[in-house]
Coordinates of C-alpha atoms and ligand atoms in Angstrom, one line a residue:
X10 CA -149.0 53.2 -100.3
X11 CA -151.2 55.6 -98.2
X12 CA -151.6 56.0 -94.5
X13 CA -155.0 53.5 -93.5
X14 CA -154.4 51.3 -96.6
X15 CA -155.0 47.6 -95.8
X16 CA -152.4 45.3 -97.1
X17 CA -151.4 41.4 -96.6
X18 CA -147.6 40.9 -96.6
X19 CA -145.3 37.9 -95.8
X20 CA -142.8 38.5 -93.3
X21 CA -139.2 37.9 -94.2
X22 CA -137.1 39.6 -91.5
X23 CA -136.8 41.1 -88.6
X24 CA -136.4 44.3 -87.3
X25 CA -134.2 45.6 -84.4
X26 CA -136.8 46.2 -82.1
X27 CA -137.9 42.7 -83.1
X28 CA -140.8 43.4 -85.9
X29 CA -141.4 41.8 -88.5
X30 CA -140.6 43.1 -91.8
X31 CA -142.9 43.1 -95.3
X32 CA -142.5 44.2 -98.4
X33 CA -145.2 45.3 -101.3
X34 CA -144.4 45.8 -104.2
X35 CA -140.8 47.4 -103.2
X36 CA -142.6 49.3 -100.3
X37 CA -141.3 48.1 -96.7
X38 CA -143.4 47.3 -94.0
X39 CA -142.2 47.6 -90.2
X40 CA -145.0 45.7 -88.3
X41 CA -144.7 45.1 -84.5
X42 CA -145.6 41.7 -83.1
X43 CA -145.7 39.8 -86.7
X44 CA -143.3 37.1 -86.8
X45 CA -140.8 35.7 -89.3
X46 CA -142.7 33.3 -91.9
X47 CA -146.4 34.8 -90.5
X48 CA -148.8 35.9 -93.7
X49 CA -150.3 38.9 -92.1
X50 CA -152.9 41.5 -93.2
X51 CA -151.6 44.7 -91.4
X52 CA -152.8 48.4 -92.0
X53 CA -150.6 51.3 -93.0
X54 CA -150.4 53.7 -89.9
X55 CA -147.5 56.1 -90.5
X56 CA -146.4 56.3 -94.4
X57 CA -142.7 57.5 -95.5
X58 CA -141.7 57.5 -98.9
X59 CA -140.2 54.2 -99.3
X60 CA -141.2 52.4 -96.0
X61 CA -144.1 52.0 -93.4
X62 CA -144.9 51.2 -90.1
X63 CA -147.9 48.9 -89.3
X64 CA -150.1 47.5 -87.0
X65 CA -151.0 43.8 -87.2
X66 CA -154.4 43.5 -88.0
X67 CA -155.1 38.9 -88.7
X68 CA -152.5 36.7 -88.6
X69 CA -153.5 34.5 -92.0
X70 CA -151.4 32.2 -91.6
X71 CA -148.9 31.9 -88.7
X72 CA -145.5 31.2 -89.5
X73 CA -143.9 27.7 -88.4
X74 CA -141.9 29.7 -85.8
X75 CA -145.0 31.5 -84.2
X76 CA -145.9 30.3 -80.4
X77 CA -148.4 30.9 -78.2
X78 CA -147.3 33.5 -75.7
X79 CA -146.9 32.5 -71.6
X80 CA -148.0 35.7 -70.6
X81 CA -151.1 37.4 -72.4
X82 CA -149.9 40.8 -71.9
X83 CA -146.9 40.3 -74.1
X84 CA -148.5 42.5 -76.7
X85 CA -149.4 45.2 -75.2
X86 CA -146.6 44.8 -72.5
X87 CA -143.0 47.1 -73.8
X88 CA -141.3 44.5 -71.1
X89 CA -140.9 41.8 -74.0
X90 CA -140.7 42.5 -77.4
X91 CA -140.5 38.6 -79.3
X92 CA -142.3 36.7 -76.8
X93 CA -144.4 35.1 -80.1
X94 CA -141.5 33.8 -81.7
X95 CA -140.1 30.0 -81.2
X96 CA -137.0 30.4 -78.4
X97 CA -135.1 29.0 -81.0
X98 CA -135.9 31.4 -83.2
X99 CA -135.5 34.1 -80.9
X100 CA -131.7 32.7 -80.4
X101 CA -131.0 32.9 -83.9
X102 CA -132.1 36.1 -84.7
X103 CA -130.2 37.6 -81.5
X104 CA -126.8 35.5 -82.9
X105 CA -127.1 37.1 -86.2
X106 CA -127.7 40.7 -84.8
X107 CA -124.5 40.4 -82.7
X108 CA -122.8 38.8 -86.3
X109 CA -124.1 41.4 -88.6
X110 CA -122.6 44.4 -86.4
X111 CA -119.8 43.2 -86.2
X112 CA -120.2 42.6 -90.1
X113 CA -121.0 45.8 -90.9
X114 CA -120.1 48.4 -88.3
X115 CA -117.3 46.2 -87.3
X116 CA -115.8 46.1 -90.3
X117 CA -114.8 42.0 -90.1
X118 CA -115.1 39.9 -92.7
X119 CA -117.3 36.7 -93.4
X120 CA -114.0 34.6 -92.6
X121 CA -113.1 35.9 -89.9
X122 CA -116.5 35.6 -88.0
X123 CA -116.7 32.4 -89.0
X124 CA -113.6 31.8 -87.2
X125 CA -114.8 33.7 -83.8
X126 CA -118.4 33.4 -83.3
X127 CA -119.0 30.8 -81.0
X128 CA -122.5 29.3 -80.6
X129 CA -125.0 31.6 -78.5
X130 CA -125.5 30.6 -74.8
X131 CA -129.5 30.6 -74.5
X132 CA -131.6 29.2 -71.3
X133 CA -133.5 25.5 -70.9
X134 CA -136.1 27.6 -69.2
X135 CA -136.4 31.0 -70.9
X136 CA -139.2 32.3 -68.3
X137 CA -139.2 33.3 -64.5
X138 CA -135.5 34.4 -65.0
X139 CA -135.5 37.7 -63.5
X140 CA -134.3 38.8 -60.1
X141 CA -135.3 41.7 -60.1
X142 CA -138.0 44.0 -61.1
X143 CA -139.8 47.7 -60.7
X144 CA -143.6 48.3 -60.6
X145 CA -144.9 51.3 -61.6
X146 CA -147.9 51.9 -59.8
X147 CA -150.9 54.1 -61.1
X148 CA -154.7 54.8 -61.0
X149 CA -157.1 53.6 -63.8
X150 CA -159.0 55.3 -65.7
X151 CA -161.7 53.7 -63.3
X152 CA -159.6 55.5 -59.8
X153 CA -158.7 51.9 -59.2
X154 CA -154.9 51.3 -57.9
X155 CA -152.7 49.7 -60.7
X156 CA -149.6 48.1 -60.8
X157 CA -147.8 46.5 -64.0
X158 CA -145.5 47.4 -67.1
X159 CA -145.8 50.2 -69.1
X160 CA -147.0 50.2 -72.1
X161 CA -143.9 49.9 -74.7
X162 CA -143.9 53.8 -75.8
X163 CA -146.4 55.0 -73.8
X164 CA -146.2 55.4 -69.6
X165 CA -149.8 53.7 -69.5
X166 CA -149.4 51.3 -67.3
X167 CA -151.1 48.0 -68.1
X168 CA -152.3 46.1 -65.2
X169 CA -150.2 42.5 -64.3
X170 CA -148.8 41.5 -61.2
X171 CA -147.9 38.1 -62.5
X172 CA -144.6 38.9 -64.9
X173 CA -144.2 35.8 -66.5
X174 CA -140.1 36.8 -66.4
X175 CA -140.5 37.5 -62.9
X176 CA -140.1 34.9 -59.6
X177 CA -143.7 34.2 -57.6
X178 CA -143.2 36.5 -55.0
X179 CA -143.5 39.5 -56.7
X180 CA -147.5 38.7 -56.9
X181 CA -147.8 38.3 -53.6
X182 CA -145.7 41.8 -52.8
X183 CA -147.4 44.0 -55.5
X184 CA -151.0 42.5 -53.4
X185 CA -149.8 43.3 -50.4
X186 CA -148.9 46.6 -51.3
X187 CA -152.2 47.3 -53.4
X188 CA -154.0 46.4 -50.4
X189 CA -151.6 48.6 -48.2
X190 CA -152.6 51.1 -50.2
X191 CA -156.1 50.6 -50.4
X192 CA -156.7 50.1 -47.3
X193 CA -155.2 53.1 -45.9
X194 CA -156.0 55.6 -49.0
X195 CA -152.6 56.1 -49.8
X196 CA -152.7 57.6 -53.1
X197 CA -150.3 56.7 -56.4
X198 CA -147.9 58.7 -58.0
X199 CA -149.5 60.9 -61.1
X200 CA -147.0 61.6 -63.4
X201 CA -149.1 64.6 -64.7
X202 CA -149.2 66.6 -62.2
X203 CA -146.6 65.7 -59.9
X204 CA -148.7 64.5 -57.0
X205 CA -149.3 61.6 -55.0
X206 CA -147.2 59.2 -53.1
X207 CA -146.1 55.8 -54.3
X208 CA -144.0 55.8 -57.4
X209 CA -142.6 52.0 -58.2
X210 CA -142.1 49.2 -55.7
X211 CA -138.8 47.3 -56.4
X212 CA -138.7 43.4 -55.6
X213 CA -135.4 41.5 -55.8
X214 CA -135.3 38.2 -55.3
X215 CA -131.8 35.7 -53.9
X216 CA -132.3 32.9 -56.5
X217 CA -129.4 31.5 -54.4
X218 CA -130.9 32.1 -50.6
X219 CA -134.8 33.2 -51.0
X220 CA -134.4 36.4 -49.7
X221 CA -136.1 38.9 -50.6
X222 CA -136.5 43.1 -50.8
X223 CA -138.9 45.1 -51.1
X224 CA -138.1 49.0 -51.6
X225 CA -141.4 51.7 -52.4
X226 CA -140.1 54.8 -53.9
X227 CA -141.6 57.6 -53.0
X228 CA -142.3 61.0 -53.6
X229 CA -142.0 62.3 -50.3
X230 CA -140.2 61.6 -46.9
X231 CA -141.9 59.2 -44.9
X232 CA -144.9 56.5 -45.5
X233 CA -148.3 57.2 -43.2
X234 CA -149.1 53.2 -41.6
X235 CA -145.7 52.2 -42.5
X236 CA -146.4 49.4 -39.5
X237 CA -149.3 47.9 -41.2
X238 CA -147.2 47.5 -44.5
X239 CA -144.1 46.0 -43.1
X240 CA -146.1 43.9 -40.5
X241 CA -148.0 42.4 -44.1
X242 CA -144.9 42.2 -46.0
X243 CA -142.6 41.0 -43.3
X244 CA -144.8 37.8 -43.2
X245 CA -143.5 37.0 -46.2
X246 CA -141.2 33.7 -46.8
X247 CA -137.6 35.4 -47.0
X248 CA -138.6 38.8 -46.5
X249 CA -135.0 40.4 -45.2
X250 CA -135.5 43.7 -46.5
X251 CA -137.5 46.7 -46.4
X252 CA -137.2 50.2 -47.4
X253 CA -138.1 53.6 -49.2
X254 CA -136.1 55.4 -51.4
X255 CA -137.3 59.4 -52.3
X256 CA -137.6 60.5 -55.3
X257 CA -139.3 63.9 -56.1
X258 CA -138.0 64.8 -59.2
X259 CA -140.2 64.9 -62.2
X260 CA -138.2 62.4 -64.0
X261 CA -138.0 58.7 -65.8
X262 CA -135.1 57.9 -63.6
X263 CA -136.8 55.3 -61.1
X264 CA -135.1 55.6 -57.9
X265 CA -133.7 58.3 -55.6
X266 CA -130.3 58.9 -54.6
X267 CA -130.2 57.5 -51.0
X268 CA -132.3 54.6 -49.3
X269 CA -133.9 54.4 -45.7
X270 CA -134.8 51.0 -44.2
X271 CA -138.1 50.9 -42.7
X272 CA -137.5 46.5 -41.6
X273 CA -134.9 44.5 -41.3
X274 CA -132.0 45.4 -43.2
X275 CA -131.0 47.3 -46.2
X276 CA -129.8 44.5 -48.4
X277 CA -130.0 40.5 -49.4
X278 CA -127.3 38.0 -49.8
X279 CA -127.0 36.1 -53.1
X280 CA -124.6 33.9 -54.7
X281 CA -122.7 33.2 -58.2
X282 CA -120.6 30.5 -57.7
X283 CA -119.1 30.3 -54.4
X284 CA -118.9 34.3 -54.3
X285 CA -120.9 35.9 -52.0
X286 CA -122.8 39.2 -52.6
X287 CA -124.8 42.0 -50.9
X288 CA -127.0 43.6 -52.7
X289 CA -128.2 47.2 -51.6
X290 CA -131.3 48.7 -53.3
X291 CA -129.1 51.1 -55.3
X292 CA -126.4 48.6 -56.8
X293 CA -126.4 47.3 -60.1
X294 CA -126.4 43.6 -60.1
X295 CA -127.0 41.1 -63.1
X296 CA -130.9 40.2 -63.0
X297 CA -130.1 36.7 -64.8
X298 CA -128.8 34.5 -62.1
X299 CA -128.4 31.8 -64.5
X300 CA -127.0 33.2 -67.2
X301 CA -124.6 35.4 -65.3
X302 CA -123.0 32.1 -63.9
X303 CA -122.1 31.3 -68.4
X304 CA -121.5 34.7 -68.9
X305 CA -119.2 35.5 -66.1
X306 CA -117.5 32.0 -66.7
X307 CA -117.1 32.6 -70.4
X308 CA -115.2 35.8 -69.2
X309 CA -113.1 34.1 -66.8
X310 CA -112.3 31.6 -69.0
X311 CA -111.3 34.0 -71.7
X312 CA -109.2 35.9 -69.3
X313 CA -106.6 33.0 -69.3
X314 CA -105.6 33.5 -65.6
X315 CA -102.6 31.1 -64.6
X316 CA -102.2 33.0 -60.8
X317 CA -99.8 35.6 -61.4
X318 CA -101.6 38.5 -63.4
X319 CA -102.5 42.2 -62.7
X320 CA -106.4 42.7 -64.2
X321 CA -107.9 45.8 -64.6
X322 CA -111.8 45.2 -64.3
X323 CA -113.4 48.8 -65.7
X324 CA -117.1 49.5 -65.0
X325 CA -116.8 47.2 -62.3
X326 CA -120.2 47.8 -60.9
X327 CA -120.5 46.2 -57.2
X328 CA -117.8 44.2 -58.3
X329 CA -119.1 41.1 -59.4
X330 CA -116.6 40.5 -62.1
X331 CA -113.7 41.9 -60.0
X332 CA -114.3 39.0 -57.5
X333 CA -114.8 36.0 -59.7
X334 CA -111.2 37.1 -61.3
X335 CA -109.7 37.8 -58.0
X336 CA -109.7 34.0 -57.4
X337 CA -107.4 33.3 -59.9
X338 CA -105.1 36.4 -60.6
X339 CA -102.0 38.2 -58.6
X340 CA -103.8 41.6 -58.4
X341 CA -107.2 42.9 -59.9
X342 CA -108.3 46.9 -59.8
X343 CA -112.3 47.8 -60.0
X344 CA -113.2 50.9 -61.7
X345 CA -116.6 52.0 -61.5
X346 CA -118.2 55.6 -61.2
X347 CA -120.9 55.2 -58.8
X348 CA -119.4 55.9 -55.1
X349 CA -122.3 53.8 -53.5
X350 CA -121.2 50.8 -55.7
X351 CA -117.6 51.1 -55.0
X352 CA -118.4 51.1 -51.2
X353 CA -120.5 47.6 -52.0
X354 CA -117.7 46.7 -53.9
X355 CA -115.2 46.4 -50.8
X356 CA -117.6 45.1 -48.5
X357 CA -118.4 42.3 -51.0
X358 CA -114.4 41.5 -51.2
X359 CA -113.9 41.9 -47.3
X360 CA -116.8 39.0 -46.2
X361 CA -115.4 36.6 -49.3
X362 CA -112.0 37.3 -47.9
X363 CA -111.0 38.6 -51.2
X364 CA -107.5 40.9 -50.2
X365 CA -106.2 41.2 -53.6
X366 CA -108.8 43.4 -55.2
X367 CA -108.8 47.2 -54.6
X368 CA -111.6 49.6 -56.0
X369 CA -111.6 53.4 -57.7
X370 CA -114.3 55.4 -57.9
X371 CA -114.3 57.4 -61.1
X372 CA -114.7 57.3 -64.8
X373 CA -112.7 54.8 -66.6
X374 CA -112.1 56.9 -69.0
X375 CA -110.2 59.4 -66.3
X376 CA -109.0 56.9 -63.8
X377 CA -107.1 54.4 -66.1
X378 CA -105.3 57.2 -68.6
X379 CA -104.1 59.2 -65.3
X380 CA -103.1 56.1 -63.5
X381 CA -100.9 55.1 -66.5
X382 CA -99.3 58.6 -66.7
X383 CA -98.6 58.9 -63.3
X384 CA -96.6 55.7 -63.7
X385 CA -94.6 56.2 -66.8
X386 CA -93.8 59.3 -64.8
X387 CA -92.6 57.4 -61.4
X388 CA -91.1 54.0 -63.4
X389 CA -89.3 55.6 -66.4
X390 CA -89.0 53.3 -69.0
X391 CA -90.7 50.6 -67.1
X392 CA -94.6 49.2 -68.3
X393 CA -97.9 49.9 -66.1
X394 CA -98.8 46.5 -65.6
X395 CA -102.2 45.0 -66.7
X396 CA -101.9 42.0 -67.9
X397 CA -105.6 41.4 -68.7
X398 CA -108.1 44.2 -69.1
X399 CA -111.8 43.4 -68.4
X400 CA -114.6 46.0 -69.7
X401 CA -118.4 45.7 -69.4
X402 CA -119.4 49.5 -69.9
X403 CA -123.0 50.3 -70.2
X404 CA -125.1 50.5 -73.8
X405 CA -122.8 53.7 -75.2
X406 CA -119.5 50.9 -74.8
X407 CA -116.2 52.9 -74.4
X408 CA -115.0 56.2 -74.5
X409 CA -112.0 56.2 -77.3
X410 CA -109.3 58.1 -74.5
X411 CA -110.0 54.6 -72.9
X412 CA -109.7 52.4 -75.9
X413 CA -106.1 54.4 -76.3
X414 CA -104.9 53.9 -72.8
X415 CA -105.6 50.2 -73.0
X416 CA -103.8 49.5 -76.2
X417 CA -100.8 51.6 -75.1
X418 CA -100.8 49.9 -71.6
X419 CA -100.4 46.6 -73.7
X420 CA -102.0 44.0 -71.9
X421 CA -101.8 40.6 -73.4
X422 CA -105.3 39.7 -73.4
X423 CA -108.2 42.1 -73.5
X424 CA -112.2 40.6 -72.4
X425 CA -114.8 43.3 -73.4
X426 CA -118.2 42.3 -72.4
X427 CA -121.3 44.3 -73.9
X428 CA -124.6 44.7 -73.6
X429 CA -124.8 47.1 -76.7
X430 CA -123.2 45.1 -80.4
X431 CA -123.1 48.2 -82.1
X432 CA -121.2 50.0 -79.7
X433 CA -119.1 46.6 -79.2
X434 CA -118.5 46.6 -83.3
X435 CA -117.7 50.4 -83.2
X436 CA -114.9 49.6 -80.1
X437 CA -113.8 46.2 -81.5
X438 CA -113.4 47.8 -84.9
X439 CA -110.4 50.7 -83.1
X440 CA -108.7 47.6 -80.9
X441 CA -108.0 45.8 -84.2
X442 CA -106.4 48.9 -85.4
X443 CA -104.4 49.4 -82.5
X444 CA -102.4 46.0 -82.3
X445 CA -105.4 43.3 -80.8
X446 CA -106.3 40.5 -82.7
X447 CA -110.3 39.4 -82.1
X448 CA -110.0 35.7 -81.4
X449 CA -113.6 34.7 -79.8
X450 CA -117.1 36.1 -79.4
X451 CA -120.1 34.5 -77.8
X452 CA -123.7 36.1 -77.2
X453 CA -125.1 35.3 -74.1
X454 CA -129.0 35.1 -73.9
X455 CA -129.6 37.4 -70.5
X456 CA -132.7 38.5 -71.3
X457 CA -135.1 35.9 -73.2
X458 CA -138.2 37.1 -74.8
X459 CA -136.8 40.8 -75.3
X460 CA -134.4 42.0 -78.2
X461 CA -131.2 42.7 -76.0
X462 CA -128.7 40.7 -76.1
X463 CA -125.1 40.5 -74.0
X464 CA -122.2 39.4 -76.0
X465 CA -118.9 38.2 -74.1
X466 CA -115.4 38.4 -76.7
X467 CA -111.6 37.8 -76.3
X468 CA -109.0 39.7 -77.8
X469 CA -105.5 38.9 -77.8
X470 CA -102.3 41.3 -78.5
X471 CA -100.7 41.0 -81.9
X472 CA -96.8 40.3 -81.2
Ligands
LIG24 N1 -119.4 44.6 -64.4 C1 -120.5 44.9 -63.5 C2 -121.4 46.1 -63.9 C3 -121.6 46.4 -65.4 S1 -122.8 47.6 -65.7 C4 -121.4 43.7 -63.4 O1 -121.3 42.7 -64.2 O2 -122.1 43.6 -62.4 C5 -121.9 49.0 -66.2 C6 -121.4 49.8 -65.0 O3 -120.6 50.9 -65.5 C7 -122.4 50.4 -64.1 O4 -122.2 50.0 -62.8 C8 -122.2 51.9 -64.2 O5 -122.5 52.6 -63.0 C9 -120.8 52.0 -64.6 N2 -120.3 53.2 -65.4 C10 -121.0 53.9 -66.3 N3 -120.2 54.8 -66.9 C11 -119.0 54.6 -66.4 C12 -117.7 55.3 -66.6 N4 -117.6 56.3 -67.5 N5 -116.6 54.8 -65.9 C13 -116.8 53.8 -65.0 N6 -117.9 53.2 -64.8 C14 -119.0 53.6 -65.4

């Protein structure tokens, strides 16, 4: 097979990144935006020696699982990856990603999985699920102001302000804004050469309460006719909410370090359950609403708490975990290594009236081995209590110090929630060597249409 050569294939599996995948004659064929069952006719755009990536050039004939996409930027869009495929099909193909980590990386064995997975938690509504988004706004090729997604692997940004995973009032915002920006010749942010003003505007959205925020990041200090923007915006049902936030670095990273509020205040109020939360425009906070409620609940459930039990909750963000646990345990510690989150974290436990929850700021990987030296040292021959330990560390999963100072703090039960199931396989795979027993994994569908996937397990301690 040579670069340019047109072939048609049937697609019999999929990819990581959610491609479909061909074969001829022995020759494999990575081809975005085919799905599974589709005859295609692709062509051959980068050849290796034994496999190929294409582009999709006709669908022949479209596979029984192919839909018609909501939004139609999906292909061109990097924000979804498998918004062609059946939901169903989506769910299925994210279950048995999660299963064939933990298969192969993991080291378990068909029996055992079949003992442990538990059916994947999808949505009804897979669309409009997002609370939160960032715009990246640009010039076209015509001078005209843009706003949108970028472009999968390129920063090209292509034009929507109508996300079909995003609420209704982001449309409204990003027009406002264009038309702030318009009006007043405020230019965007080039990339390029480092110039120009607005970078990304940042919408979150209280499924709970309708507020809403709005935060521009900028690359400079201060906004010319800032009063025209927030006298547009603040008409805005559930507007609470607006800032800036600098950034000048020539970077990916989207926001700066600090925020400044330029009307109203510098957060929103949402809900999960009957927990209250404030969310700045720095804090990590889940973006599913919905699915946060099952995945959350799965965790709590799986935590087993009876009332009487020390939890450590590590990478506890703004300490939405930490919170939903502190209503049923003794005593519950947050790690987390952002200071600013920490800070949210205690204001967040002081208006639900939460006193049993107290919050570190540092690496888990630090924080957790010193604290359990420093008590062997003061309580010889006594154990650090943690009865359950919570983890939900970003896409790398866990340092292995951590993994150590867990299994030697022996805490009966042991709730590791990931984002990442390779990196979950790699740390479930060093638990079960160390005296845990994996006893229950669900998936969690957080993010419908796109190829992640969160994944929720239990372990308990082997006696
Ligand atoms: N459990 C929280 C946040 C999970 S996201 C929630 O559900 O909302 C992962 C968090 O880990 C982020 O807040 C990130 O800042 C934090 N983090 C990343 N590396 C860390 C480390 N080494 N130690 C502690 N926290 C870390």
């Amino acid at each position: 097979m040579n670069k340019n050569d047109t072939v048609i294939t049937t697609i019999e599996d999929i990819g990581v990144s959610g491609e479909g995948i061909g074969r001829v004659d022995g020759y494999t064929l990575f081809i975005k935006d085919a799905v599974i069952g589709d005859k295609v006719e692709v062509k051959l755009m980068k050849a290796k020696k034994n496999y190929g990536y294409a582009r999709l050039m006709k669908v022949i004939e479209p596979s029984p699982f192919r839909v018609e996409p909501e939004c139609r930027y999906a292909r061109a869009c990097g924000g979804c990856q498998i918004q062609e495929m059946s939901y169903q099909k989506q769910l299925e193909f994210k279950a048995g990603k999660v299963r064939g980590n933990l298969l192969r990386i993991g080291g378990f064995s068909e029996e055992e999985l079949q003992e442990v997975m538990c059916p994947i938690i999808g949505m009804e509504n897979p669309f409009r699920y997002r609370n939160k988004a960032q715009f990246p706004v640009g010039t076209d090729k015509d001078g005209k102001l843009v706003t949108g997604f970028y472009a999968g692997r390129t920063h090209d940004i292509i034009a929507n302000t109508d996300c079909a995973l995003g609420v209704p009032v982001n449309k409204t915002v990003l027009c406002t804004v264009l038309d702030w920006m318009e009006k007043n010749r405020i230019p965007a942010y080039d990339e390029q050469t480092g110039k120009g003003l607005v970078r990304h505007v940042l919408i979150r959205y209280g499924f709970t309460t309708g507020e809403v925020m709005v935060c521009l990041i900028i690359n400079g200090e201060k906004l010319p006719a800032v009063e025209k923007l927030t006298e547009a915006l603040g008409r805005i049902d559930g507007m609470k909410s607006i800032t800036t936030s600098t950034n000048k670095k020539k970077t990916n990273v989207i926001l700066g370090d600090s925020y400044e509020v330029i009307w109203g205040q510098g957060y929103i109020t949402d809900y999960i359950g009957d927990i209250q939360y404030r969310i700045s425009p720095l804090s990590f906070y889940q973006v599913n609403p919905v699915q946060t409620r099952h995945l959350y609940g799965r965790a709590l459930e799986y935590a087993g708490l009876t009332g009487q039990e020390t939890v450590w909750d590590l990478y506890c963000g703004i300490g939405t975990i930490s919170q939903f646990l502190a209503q049923k345990a003794k005593q519950v510690y947050g790690v987390e290594i952002v200071p600013q989150a920490i800070e949210d974290a205690r204001e967040n436990a002081r208006i639900n009236a939460i006193d049993n929850a107290e919050f570190f700021v540092g690496k888990a990987e630090e924080v957790l081995p010193e604290y359990y030296a420093e008590y062997e040292r003061e309580h010889p021959g006594e154990k650090a209590r943690a009865d359950v330990i919570v983890v939900d560390p970003p896409r790398k999963g866990c340092d292995e110090t951590l993994l150590k100072t867990m299994t030697q703090m022996k805490p009966e039960r042991i709730v590791y929630v990931s984002c990442d199931s390779a990196t979950l396989a790699r740390d479930l795979k060093i638990l079960c060597k160390n005296g845990y027993r994996l006893q229950a994994v669900t998936p969690v569908d957080m993010f419908p249409m796109t190829v992640h996937c969160e994944t929720v397990c239990i372990l308990s301690r082997v006696k």
